[in-house]
């Protein structure tokens, strides 16, 4: 296991493969998950890249810091981690809030971003009201009290019917996140709006979404793609909000095609 103290917060991360001579692919997780969600995608891409994954503050084995957070707290953590690892420029793949962090990283530190893979995310996710209601529910009754509803957003009915063991494991992942880390990140989501910034993105970008995503549905992700000049848009079949878990083969194939189109698999 690897840990780094970034902005006074211990972050859990994994660097897989040697960065020297290889392009770097960085993965940022979604609300209520940790770096383990990327495993089956990483296995399909790791030969050609060095890979960095990490647990956002308040999630996984990373410190809590001082919640509630702003999206810039998460952005500063990722920038700090890349500086710590002496990564000069990387392909940043972010899922949901991780995609907002990726957009924020580009806005704050474009030097660190060679390309963006924005997965099941948007320029703005939810409203102040929906996040306030979720924060209140979790503070009152805990994450477990909302888990069934969250899982309808995360996974398709087919996943629920056929992949019960994984469902149970991912439920453990969700309910074991620190309550303050989870609600702290809901606050960050509430305040994050990259609508104006999206039009200034000038690196190769692809927006990807599961066809049954109940959290950031295809229409919303298409709106994001339309805001970003020359970006690509792809829909993953038979997936909801977490295609890296539900359809890793299809997601990595889309990522691979994007990587090849822009020759991102070659060291810049
Ligand atoms: O509601 C969820 O759990 C889905 C989600 C919204 C933002 C995020 O990161 O995940």
PDB file of C-alpha atoms and ligand atoms in Angstrom:
ATOM      1  CA  UNK A   1       0.000   0.000   0.000  1.00  0.00           C
ATOM      2  CA  UNK A   2       1.171   3.515  -0.723  1.00  0.00           C
ATOM      3  CA  UNK A   3       0.410   6.702   1.157  1.00  0.00           C
ATOM      4  CA  UNK A   4       1.382  10.354   0.707  1.00  0.00           C
ATOM      5  CA  UNK A   5       0.760  13.396   2.860  1.00  0.00           C
ATOM      6  CA  UNK A   6      -0.822  15.975   0.559  1.00  0.00           C
ATOM      7  CA  UNK A   7      -2.151  19.312   1.832  1.00  0.00           C
ATOM      8  CA  UNK A   8      -1.954  17.920   5.382  1.00  0.00           C
ATOM      9  CA  UNK A   9      -4.116  14.902   4.452  1.00  0.00           C
ATOM     10  CA  UNK A  10      -2.812  11.351   4.113  1.00  0.00           C
ATOM     11  CA  UNK A  11      -3.956  10.026   0.744  1.00  0.00           C
ATOM     12  CA  UNK A  12      -3.989   6.340  -0.106  1.00  0.00           C
ATOM     13  CA  UNK A  13      -2.832   5.776  -3.658  1.00  0.00           C
ATOM     14  CA  UNK A  14      -1.438   3.094  -5.945  1.00  0.00           C
ATOM     15  CA  UNK A  15       1.203   3.660  -8.574  1.00  0.00           C
ATOM     16  CA  UNK A  16       1.273   0.628 -10.860  1.00  0.00           C
ATOM     17  CA  UNK A  17       4.156   0.367 -13.316  1.00  0.00           C
ATOM     18  CA  UNK A  18       7.150   2.652 -13.663  1.00  0.00           C
ATOM     19  CA  UNK A  19       6.301   6.161 -14.929  1.00  0.00           C
ATOM     20  CA  UNK A  20       9.665   6.529 -16.689  1.00  0.00           C
ATOM     21  CA  UNK A  21       9.191   6.038 -20.413  1.00  0.00           C
ATOM     22  CA  UNK A  22       5.446   5.361 -20.215  1.00  0.00           C
ATOM     23  CA  UNK A  23       2.445   7.672 -20.431  1.00  0.00           C
ATOM     24  CA  UNK A  24       0.450   7.935 -17.234  1.00  0.00           C
ATOM     25  CA  UNK A  25      -3.226   7.213 -16.714  1.00  0.00           C
ATOM     26  CA  UNK A  26      -4.832   8.559 -13.521  1.00  0.00           C
ATOM     27  CA  UNK A  27      -8.185   7.370 -12.153  1.00  0.00           C
ATOM     28  CA  UNK A  28     -10.396   9.366  -9.750  1.00  0.00           C
ATOM     29  CA  UNK A  29     -13.213   7.563  -7.931  1.00  0.00           C
ATOM     30  CA  UNK A  30     -16.888   8.442  -7.441  1.00  0.00           C
ATOM     31  CA  UNK A  31     -18.836   9.329  -4.302  1.00  0.00           C
ATOM     32  CA  UNK A  32     -19.028   6.426  -1.845  1.00  0.00           C
ATOM     33  CA  UNK A  33     -16.403   4.285  -3.592  1.00  0.00           C
ATOM     34  CA  UNK A  34     -12.641   3.863  -3.489  1.00  0.00           C
ATOM     35  CA  UNK A  35      -9.831   3.056  -5.881  1.00  0.00           C
ATOM     36  CA  UNK A  36     -10.767  -0.636  -6.067  1.00  0.00           C
ATOM     37  CA  UNK A  37     -13.609   0.094  -8.521  1.00  0.00           C
ATOM     38  CA  UNK A  38     -11.035   0.537 -11.320  1.00  0.00           C
ATOM     39  CA  UNK A  39      -9.382  -2.890 -11.037  1.00  0.00           C
ATOM     40  CA  UNK A  40     -10.964  -4.587 -14.050  1.00  0.00           C
ATOM     41  CA  UNK A  41     -10.301  -1.608 -16.323  1.00  0.00           C
ATOM     42  CA  UNK A  42      -6.711  -1.213 -15.158  1.00  0.00           C
ATOM     43  CA  UNK A  43      -5.982  -4.893 -15.821  1.00  0.00           C
ATOM     44  CA  UNK A  44      -6.882  -4.304 -19.466  1.00  0.00           C
ATOM     45  CA  UNK A  45      -4.760  -1.159 -19.945  1.00  0.00           C
ATOM     46  CA  UNK A  46      -1.829  -1.431 -17.581  1.00  0.00           C
ATOM     47  CA  UNK A  47       0.777  -2.860 -19.990  1.00  0.00           C
ATOM     48  CA  UNK A  48       0.905   0.329 -22.010  1.00  0.00           C
ATOM     49  CA  UNK A  49       0.589   2.833 -19.192  1.00  0.00           C
ATOM     50  CA  UNK A  50       1.795   3.561 -15.725  1.00  0.00           C
ATOM     51  CA  UNK A  51      -1.381   3.875 -13.664  1.00  0.00           C
ATOM     52  CA  UNK A  52      -2.178   6.029 -10.645  1.00  0.00           C
ATOM     53  CA  UNK A  53      -5.321   5.445  -8.585  1.00  0.00           C
ATOM     54  CA  UNK A  54      -6.140   7.041  -5.266  1.00  0.00           C
ATOM     55  CA  UNK A  55      -8.865   7.317  -2.653  1.00  0.00           C
ATOM     56  CA  UNK A  56     -10.333  10.808  -2.466  1.00  0.00           C
ATOM     57  CA  UNK A  57     -10.125  12.394   0.963  1.00  0.00           C
ATOM     58  CA  UNK A  58     -12.921  11.122   3.181  1.00  0.00           C
ATOM     59  CA  UNK A  59     -13.016   7.839   1.256  1.00  0.00           C
ATOM     60  CA  UNK A  60     -11.255   4.475   1.461  1.00  0.00           C
ATOM     61  CA  UNK A  61      -7.986   4.565   3.380  1.00  0.00           C
ATOM     62  CA  UNK A  62      -7.406   8.292   2.872  1.00  0.00           C
ATOM     63  CA  UNK A  63      -7.716  10.711   5.765  1.00  0.00           C
ATOM     64  CA  UNK A  64     -10.883  12.605   6.446  1.00  0.00           C
ATOM     65  CA  UNK A  65      -9.246  16.054   6.466  1.00  0.00           C
ATOM     66  CA  UNK A  66     -11.708  18.702   7.557  1.00  0.00           C
ATOM     67  CA  UNK A  67     -15.141  18.172   5.980  1.00  0.00           C
ATOM     68  CA  UNK A  68     -17.284  19.580   4.491  1.00  0.00           C
ATOM     69  CA  UNK A  69     -15.130  19.938   1.388  1.00  0.00           C
ATOM     70  CA  UNK A  70     -15.218  22.120  -1.666  1.00  0.00           C
ATOM     71  CA  UNK A  71     -14.506  20.623  -5.078  1.00  0.00           C
ATOM     72  CA  UNK A  72     -11.254  22.611  -4.986  1.00  0.00           C
ATOM     73  CA  UNK A  73     -10.129  20.636  -1.922  1.00  0.00           C
ATOM     74  CA  UNK A  74     -10.391  17.472  -4.014  1.00  0.00           C
ATOM     75  CA  UNK A  75      -8.760  19.175  -7.015  1.00  0.00           C
ATOM     76  CA  UNK A  76      -5.846  20.402  -4.861  1.00  0.00           C
ATOM     77  CA  UNK A  77      -5.374  16.879  -3.508  1.00  0.00           C
ATOM     78  CA  UNK A  78      -5.088  15.404  -6.988  1.00  0.00           C
ATOM     79  CA  UNK A  79      -2.750  18.172  -8.160  1.00  0.00           C
ATOM     80  CA  UNK A  80      -0.658  17.702  -5.007  1.00  0.00           C
ATOM     81  CA  UNK A  81      -0.506  13.944  -5.471  1.00  0.00           C
ATOM     82  CA  UNK A  82       0.650  14.290  -9.091  1.00  0.00           C
ATOM     83  CA  UNK A  83       3.291  16.840  -8.059  1.00  0.00           C
ATOM     84  CA  UNK A  84       4.405  14.492  -5.262  1.00  0.00           C
ATOM     85  CA  UNK A  85       4.768  11.654  -7.780  1.00  0.00           C
ATOM     86  CA  UNK A  86       6.605  14.021 -10.166  1.00  0.00           C
ATOM     87  CA  UNK A  87       3.999  13.381 -12.862  1.00  0.00           C
ATOM     88  CA  UNK A  88       4.301  16.192 -15.383  1.00  0.00           C
ATOM     89  CA  UNK A  89       1.234  15.383 -17.506  1.00  0.00           C
ATOM     90  CA  UNK A  90      -1.283  12.527 -17.529  1.00  0.00           C
ATOM     91  CA  UNK A  91      -4.496  11.243 -19.054  1.00  0.00           C
ATOM     92  CA  UNK A  92      -7.048  11.868 -16.294  1.00  0.00           C
ATOM     93  CA  UNK A  93     -10.049   9.547 -16.071  1.00  0.00           C
ATOM     94  CA  UNK A  94     -12.683  10.584 -13.524  1.00  0.00           C
ATOM     95  CA  UNK A  95     -15.972   8.914 -12.628  1.00  0.00           C
ATOM     96  CA  UNK A  96     -18.875  11.113 -11.484  1.00  0.00           C
ATOM     97  CA  UNK A  97     -17.465  13.406  -8.767  1.00  0.00           C
ATOM     98  CA  UNK A  98     -14.091  12.162 -10.005  1.00  0.00           C
ATOM     99  CA  UNK A  99     -15.030  13.626 -13.397  1.00  0.00           C
ATOM    100  CA  UNK A 100     -15.761  16.966 -11.753  1.00  0.00           C
ATOM    101  CA  UNK A 101     -12.350  16.782 -10.083  1.00  0.00           C
ATOM    102  CA  UNK A 102     -10.804  16.046 -13.485  1.00  0.00           C
ATOM    103  CA  UNK A 103     -12.528  19.116 -14.981  1.00  0.00           C
ATOM    104  CA  UNK A 104     -11.394  21.189 -11.988  1.00  0.00           C
ATOM    105  CA  UNK A 105      -7.833  19.935 -12.399  1.00  0.00           C
ATOM    106  CA  UNK A 106      -7.842  21.081 -16.003  1.00  0.00           C
ATOM    107  CA  UNK A 107      -9.177  24.502 -14.960  1.00  0.00           C
ATOM    108  CA  UNK A 108      -6.595  24.917 -12.194  1.00  0.00           C
ATOM    109  CA  UNK A 109      -3.559  23.056 -13.569  1.00  0.00           C
ATOM    110  CA  UNK A 110      -3.897  22.451 -17.314  1.00  0.00           C
ATOM    111  CA  UNK A 111      -0.192  21.577 -17.415  1.00  0.00           C
ATOM    112  CA  UNK A 112      -1.005  18.301 -15.627  1.00  0.00           C
ATOM    113  CA  UNK A 113      -3.702  17.198 -18.083  1.00  0.00           C
ATOM    114  CA  UNK A 114      -2.843  15.599 -21.412  1.00  0.00           C
ATOM    115  CA  UNK A 115      -6.376  14.338 -22.073  1.00  0.00           C
ATOM    116  CA  UNK A 116      -9.655  13.820 -20.209  1.00  0.00           C
ATOM    117  CA  UNK A 117     -11.814  10.723 -19.935  1.00  0.00           C
ATOM    118  CA  UNK A 118     -15.023  11.914 -18.280  1.00  0.00           C
ATOM    119  CA  UNK A 119     -17.081   8.968 -17.204  1.00  0.00           C
ATOM    120  CA  UNK A 120     -20.699   9.193 -16.003  1.00  0.00           C
ATOM    121  CA  UNK A 121     -20.227  12.773 -14.974  1.00  0.00           C
ATOM    122  CA  UNK A 122     -21.414  16.251 -15.926  1.00  0.00           C
ATOM    123  CA  UNK A 123     -20.522  19.937 -15.722  1.00  0.00           C
ATOM    124  CA  UNK A 124     -22.944  20.069 -12.757  1.00  0.00           C
ATOM    125  CA  UNK A 125     -24.445  17.098 -10.911  1.00  0.00           C
ATOM    126  CA  UNK A 126     -27.671  17.475  -8.904  1.00  0.00           C
ATOM    127  CA  UNK A 127     -28.881  20.627  -7.193  1.00  0.00           C
ATOM    128  CA  UNK A 128     -28.222  22.325  -3.860  1.00  0.00           C
ATOM    129  CA  UNK A 129     -31.614  20.975  -2.713  1.00  0.00           C
ATOM    130  CA  UNK A 130     -30.992  17.331  -3.650  1.00  0.00           C
ATOM    131  CA  UNK A 131     -27.550  17.337  -2.020  1.00  0.00           C
ATOM    132  CA  UNK A 132     -28.870  19.046   1.130  1.00  0.00           C
ATOM    133  CA  UNK A 133     -31.591  16.384   1.397  1.00  0.00           C
ATOM    134  CA  UNK A 134     -29.040  13.597   0.971  1.00  0.00           C
ATOM    135  CA  UNK A 135     -26.687  15.116   3.556  1.00  0.00           C
ATOM    136  CA  UNK A 136     -29.560  15.436   6.044  1.00  0.00           C
ATOM    137  CA  UNK A 137     -30.702  11.828   5.473  1.00  0.00           C
ATOM    138  CA  UNK A 138     -27.178  10.436   5.933  1.00  0.00           C
ATOM    139  CA  UNK A 139     -26.495  12.540   9.026  1.00  0.00           C
ATOM    140  CA  UNK A 140     -29.775  11.367  10.554  1.00  0.00           C
ATOM    141  CA  UNK A 141     -29.842   7.656   9.671  1.00  0.00           C
ATOM    142  CA  UNK A 142     -26.455   6.770   8.163  1.00  0.00           C
ATOM    143  CA  UNK A 143     -25.334   5.779   4.646  1.00  0.00           C
ATOM    144  CA  UNK A 144     -27.014   2.348   4.933  1.00  0.00           C
ATOM    145  CA  UNK A 145     -30.416   4.064   5.059  1.00  0.00           C
ATOM    146  CA  UNK A 146     -29.987   5.342   1.489  1.00  0.00           C
ATOM    147  CA  UNK A 147     -28.020   2.401   0.059  1.00  0.00           C
ATOM    148  CA  UNK A 148     -30.944   0.708  -1.729  1.00  0.00           C
ATOM    149  CA  UNK A 149     -31.820   3.904  -3.578  1.00  0.00           C
ATOM    150  CA  UNK A 150     -28.185   4.617  -4.423  1.00  0.00           C
ATOM    151  CA  UNK A 151     -27.744   1.122  -5.816  1.00  0.00           C
ATOM    152  CA  UNK A 152     -30.620   1.695  -8.248  1.00  0.00           C
ATOM    153  CA  UNK A 153     -28.484   4.528  -9.670  1.00  0.00           C
ATOM    154  CA  UNK A 154     -25.210   2.617  -9.638  1.00  0.00           C
ATOM    155  CA  UNK A 155     -26.207  -0.725 -11.179  1.00  0.00           C
ATOM    156  CA  UNK A 156     -28.706  -2.017 -13.762  1.00  0.00           C
ATOM    157  CA  UNK A 157     -31.576  -4.386 -12.896  1.00  0.00           C
ATOM    158  CA  UNK A 158     -29.578  -7.155 -14.629  1.00  0.00           C
ATOM    159  CA  UNK A 159     -26.610  -6.587 -12.301  1.00  0.00           C
ATOM    160  CA  UNK A 160     -28.987  -6.705  -9.322  1.00  0.00           C
ATOM    161  CA  UNK A 161     -30.510  -9.957 -10.582  1.00  0.00           C
ATOM    162  CA  UNK A 162     -27.326 -11.759 -11.621  1.00  0.00           C
ATOM    163  CA  UNK A 163     -24.373 -10.461  -9.621  1.00  0.00           C
ATOM    164  CA  UNK A 164     -25.514 -10.708  -6.015  1.00  0.00           C
ATOM    165  CA  UNK A 165     -22.078 -11.408  -4.515  1.00  0.00           C
ATOM    166  CA  UNK A 166     -20.585  -8.285  -6.072  1.00  0.00           C
ATOM    167  CA  UNK A 167     -23.633  -6.278  -5.080  1.00  0.00           C
ATOM    168  CA  UNK A 168     -23.084  -7.297  -1.449  1.00  0.00           C
ATOM    169  CA  UNK A 169     -19.400  -6.376  -1.656  1.00  0.00           C
ATOM    170  CA  UNK A 170     -20.025  -2.973  -3.212  1.00  0.00           C
ATOM    171  CA  UNK A 171     -22.684  -2.332  -0.606  1.00  0.00           C
ATOM    172  CA  UNK A 172     -20.009  -2.924   2.049  1.00  0.00           C
ATOM    173  CA  UNK A 173     -17.771  -0.455   0.223  1.00  0.00           C
ATOM    174  CA  UNK A 174     -20.503   2.199   0.240  1.00  0.00           C
ATOM    175  CA  UNK A 175     -21.739   1.857   3.815  1.00  0.00           C
ATOM    176  CA  UNK A 176     -18.207   1.652   5.272  1.00  0.00           C
ATOM    177  CA  UNK A 177     -17.173   5.063   3.926  1.00  0.00           C
ATOM    178  CA  UNK A 178     -16.843   7.583   6.767  1.00  0.00           C
ATOM    179  CA  UNK A 179     -20.147   9.444   7.098  1.00  0.00           C
ATOM    180  CA  UNK A 180     -18.389  12.810   7.280  1.00  0.00           C
ATOM    181  CA  UNK A 181     -16.265  12.001   4.232  1.00  0.00           C
ATOM    182  CA  UNK A 182     -19.375  11.018   2.292  1.00  0.00           C
ATOM    183  CA  UNK A 183     -21.466  14.051   3.306  1.00  0.00           C
ATOM    184  CA  UNK A 184     -18.411  16.288   2.968  1.00  0.00           C
ATOM    185  CA  UNK A 185     -18.110  15.208  -0.658  1.00  0.00           C
ATOM    186  CA  UNK A 186     -21.871  15.709  -1.185  1.00  0.00           C
ATOM    187  CA  UNK A 187     -21.209  19.329  -0.141  1.00  0.00           C
ATOM    188  CA  UNK A 188     -18.396  19.545  -2.699  1.00  0.00           C
ATOM    189  CA  UNK A 189     -20.769  18.220  -5.372  1.00  0.00           C
ATOM    190  CA  UNK A 190     -23.394  20.765  -4.372  1.00  0.00           C
ATOM    191  CA  UNK A 191     -21.000  23.650  -5.014  1.00  0.00           C
ATOM    192  CA  UNK A 192     -19.341  22.354  -8.182  1.00  0.00           C
ATOM    193  CA  UNK A 193     -20.322  23.921 -11.503  1.00  0.00           C
ATOM    194  CA  UNK A 194     -18.003  23.680 -14.507  1.00  0.00           C
ATOM    195  CA  UNK A 195     -20.544  24.840 -17.094  1.00  0.00           C
ATOM    196  CA  UNK A 196     -18.476  27.879 -18.101  1.00  0.00           C
ATOM    197  CA  UNK A 197     -15.134  26.106 -17.744  1.00  0.00           C
ATOM    198  CA  UNK A 198     -16.169  23.237 -20.033  1.00  0.00           C
ATOM    199  CA  UNK A 199     -16.046  25.498 -23.090  1.00  0.00           C
ATOM    200  CA  UNK A 200     -12.382  26.250 -22.385  1.00  0.00           C
ATOM    201  CA  UNK A 201     -11.210  22.625 -22.404  1.00  0.00           C
ATOM    202  CA  UNK A 202      -8.659  22.295 -25.187  1.00  0.00           C
ATOM    203  CA  UNK A 203      -7.241  18.789 -24.708  1.00  0.00           C
ATOM    204  CA  UNK A 204      -8.620  15.586 -26.259  1.00  0.00           C
ATOM    205  CA  UNK A 205     -11.714  14.653 -24.254  1.00  0.00           C
ATOM    206  CA  UNK A 206     -14.231  11.850 -24.302  1.00  0.00           C
ATOM    207  CA  UNK A 207     -17.489  11.776 -22.325  1.00  0.00           C
ATOM    208  CA  UNK A 208     -18.720   8.247 -21.621  1.00  0.00           C
ATOM    209  CA  UNK A 209     -21.961   7.115 -19.977  1.00  0.00           C
ATOM    210  CA  UNK A 210     -23.818   3.917 -19.183  1.00  0.00           C
ATOM    211  CA  UNK A 211     -27.084   3.674 -21.129  1.00  0.00           C
ATOM    212  CA  UNK A 212     -29.022   3.123 -17.872  1.00  0.00           C
ATOM    213  CA  UNK A 213     -27.202   5.643 -15.684  1.00  0.00           C
ATOM    214  CA  UNK A 214     -29.793   7.021 -13.237  1.00  0.00           C
ATOM    215  CA  UNK A 215     -27.482   9.605 -11.694  1.00  0.00           C
ATOM    216  CA  UNK A 216     -25.896  11.316 -14.699  1.00  0.00           C
ATOM    217  CA  UNK A 217     -28.142  10.054 -17.518  1.00  0.00           C
ATOM    218  CA  UNK A 218     -27.017   9.932 -21.169  1.00  0.00           C
ATOM    219  CA  UNK A 219     -28.820  13.215 -21.997  1.00  0.00           C
ATOM    220  CA  UNK A 220     -26.896  15.072 -19.307  1.00  0.00           C
ATOM    221  CA  UNK A 221     -23.542  13.612 -20.334  1.00  0.00           C
ATOM    222  CA  UNK A 222     -24.339  14.528 -23.937  1.00  0.00           C
ATOM    223  CA  UNK A 223     -24.898  18.117 -22.768  1.00  0.00           C
ATOM    224  CA  UNK A 224     -21.414  18.049 -21.223  1.00  0.00           C
ATOM    225  CA  UNK A 225     -19.931  16.690 -24.448  1.00  0.00           C
ATOM    226  CA  UNK A 226     -21.615  19.487 -26.412  1.00  0.00           C
ATOM    227  CA  UNK A 227     -20.054  22.081 -24.098  1.00  0.00           C
ATOM    228  CA  UNK A 228     -16.516  20.751 -24.629  1.00  0.00           C
ATOM    229  CA  UNK A 229     -15.062  21.686 -28.025  1.00  0.00           C
ATOM    230  CA  UNK A 230     -14.364  18.692 -30.292  1.00  0.00           C
ATOM    231  CA  UNK A 231     -15.067  16.151 -27.529  1.00  0.00           C
ATOM    232  CA  UNK A 232     -16.181  12.595 -28.198  1.00  0.00           C
ATOM    233  CA  UNK A 233     -19.309  10.980 -26.706  1.00  0.00           C
ATOM    234  CA  UNK A 234     -19.874   7.267 -26.197  1.00  0.00           C
ATOM    235  CA  UNK A 235     -22.630   5.230 -24.546  1.00  0.00           C
ATOM    236  CA  UNK A 236     -21.831   1.913 -22.864  1.00  0.00           C
ATOM    237  CA  UNK A 237     -24.623  -0.633 -23.257  1.00  0.00           C
ATOM    238  CA  UNK A 238     -26.040  -2.510 -20.284  1.00  0.00           C
ATOM    239  CA  UNK A 239     -24.395  -0.296 -17.675  1.00  0.00           C
ATOM    240  CA  UNK A 240     -25.641   2.214 -15.134  1.00  0.00           C
ATOM    241  CA  UNK A 241     -23.511   4.741 -13.179  1.00  0.00           C
ATOM    242  CA  UNK A 242     -20.432   2.573 -12.600  1.00  0.00           C
ATOM    243  CA  UNK A 243     -19.455   0.993 -15.944  1.00  0.00           C
ATOM    244  CA  UNK A 244     -15.925   0.286 -14.699  1.00  0.00           C
ATOM    245  CA  UNK A 245     -17.513  -2.341 -12.437  1.00  0.00           C
ATOM    246  CA  UNK A 246     -20.457  -3.406 -14.569  1.00  0.00           C
ATOM    247  CA  UNK A 247     -18.934  -3.380 -18.088  1.00  0.00           C
ATOM    248  CA  UNK A 248     -15.130  -3.086 -17.734  1.00  0.00           C
ATOM    249  CA  UNK A 249     -14.477  -4.822 -21.058  1.00  0.00           C
ATOM    250  CA  UNK A 250     -16.672  -2.387 -23.023  1.00  0.00           C
ATOM    251  CA  UNK A 251     -15.402   0.646 -21.097  1.00  0.00           C
ATOM    252  CA  UNK A 252     -11.753  -0.256 -21.636  1.00  0.00           C
ATOM    253  CA  UNK A 253     -12.415  -0.849 -25.347  1.00  0.00           C
ATOM    254  CA  UNK A 254     -13.873   2.682 -25.658  1.00  0.00           C
ATOM    255  CA  UNK A 255     -10.940   4.088 -23.690  1.00  0.00           C
ATOM    256  CA  UNK A 256      -8.470   2.153 -25.841  1.00  0.00           C
ATOM    257  CA  UNK A 257     -10.013   3.496 -29.077  1.00  0.00           C
ATOM    258  CA  UNK A 258      -9.798   7.064 -27.712  1.00  0.00           C
ATOM    259  CA  UNK A 259      -6.205   6.512 -26.589  1.00  0.00           C
ATOM    260  CA  UNK A 260      -5.284   5.185 -30.025  1.00  0.00           C
ATOM    261  CA  UNK A 261      -7.108   7.962 -31.923  1.00  0.00           C
ATOM    262  CA  UNK A 262      -5.098  10.644 -30.116  1.00  0.00           C
ATOM    263  CA  UNK A 263      -1.926   8.546 -29.736  1.00  0.00           C
ATOM    264  CA  UNK A 264      -2.070   8.980 -25.984  1.00  0.00           C
ATOM    265  CA  UNK A 265      -0.297   5.666 -25.502  1.00  0.00           C
ATOM    266  CA  UNK A 266       2.919   7.308 -26.590  1.00  0.00           C
ATOM    267  CA  UNK A 267       5.027   9.316 -24.193  1.00  0.00           C
ATOM    268  CA  UNK A 268       4.654  13.018 -24.964  1.00  0.00           C
TER     269      UNK A 268
HETATM  270  O1  LIG B   1     -25.631   9.305  -6.128  1.00  0.00           O
HETATM  271  C1  LIG B   1     -24.648   8.615  -6.363  1.00  0.00           C
HETATM  272  O2  LIG B   1     -24.141   7.839  -5.556  1.00  0.00           O
HETATM  273  C2  LIG B   1     -24.039   8.774  -7.695  1.00  0.00           C
HETATM  274  C3  LIG B   1     -23.037   9.835  -7.684  1.00  0.00           C
HETATM  275  C4  LIG B   1     -23.247  11.175  -7.805  1.00  0.00           C
HETATM  276  C5  LIG B   1     -21.964  11.855  -7.736  1.00  0.00           C
HETATM  277  C6  LIG B   1     -21.048  10.722  -7.577  1.00  0.00           C
HETATM  278  O3  LIG B   1     -19.819  10.762  -7.495  1.00  0.00           O
HETATM  279  O4  LIG B   1     -21.734   9.557  -7.540  1.00  0.00           O
END
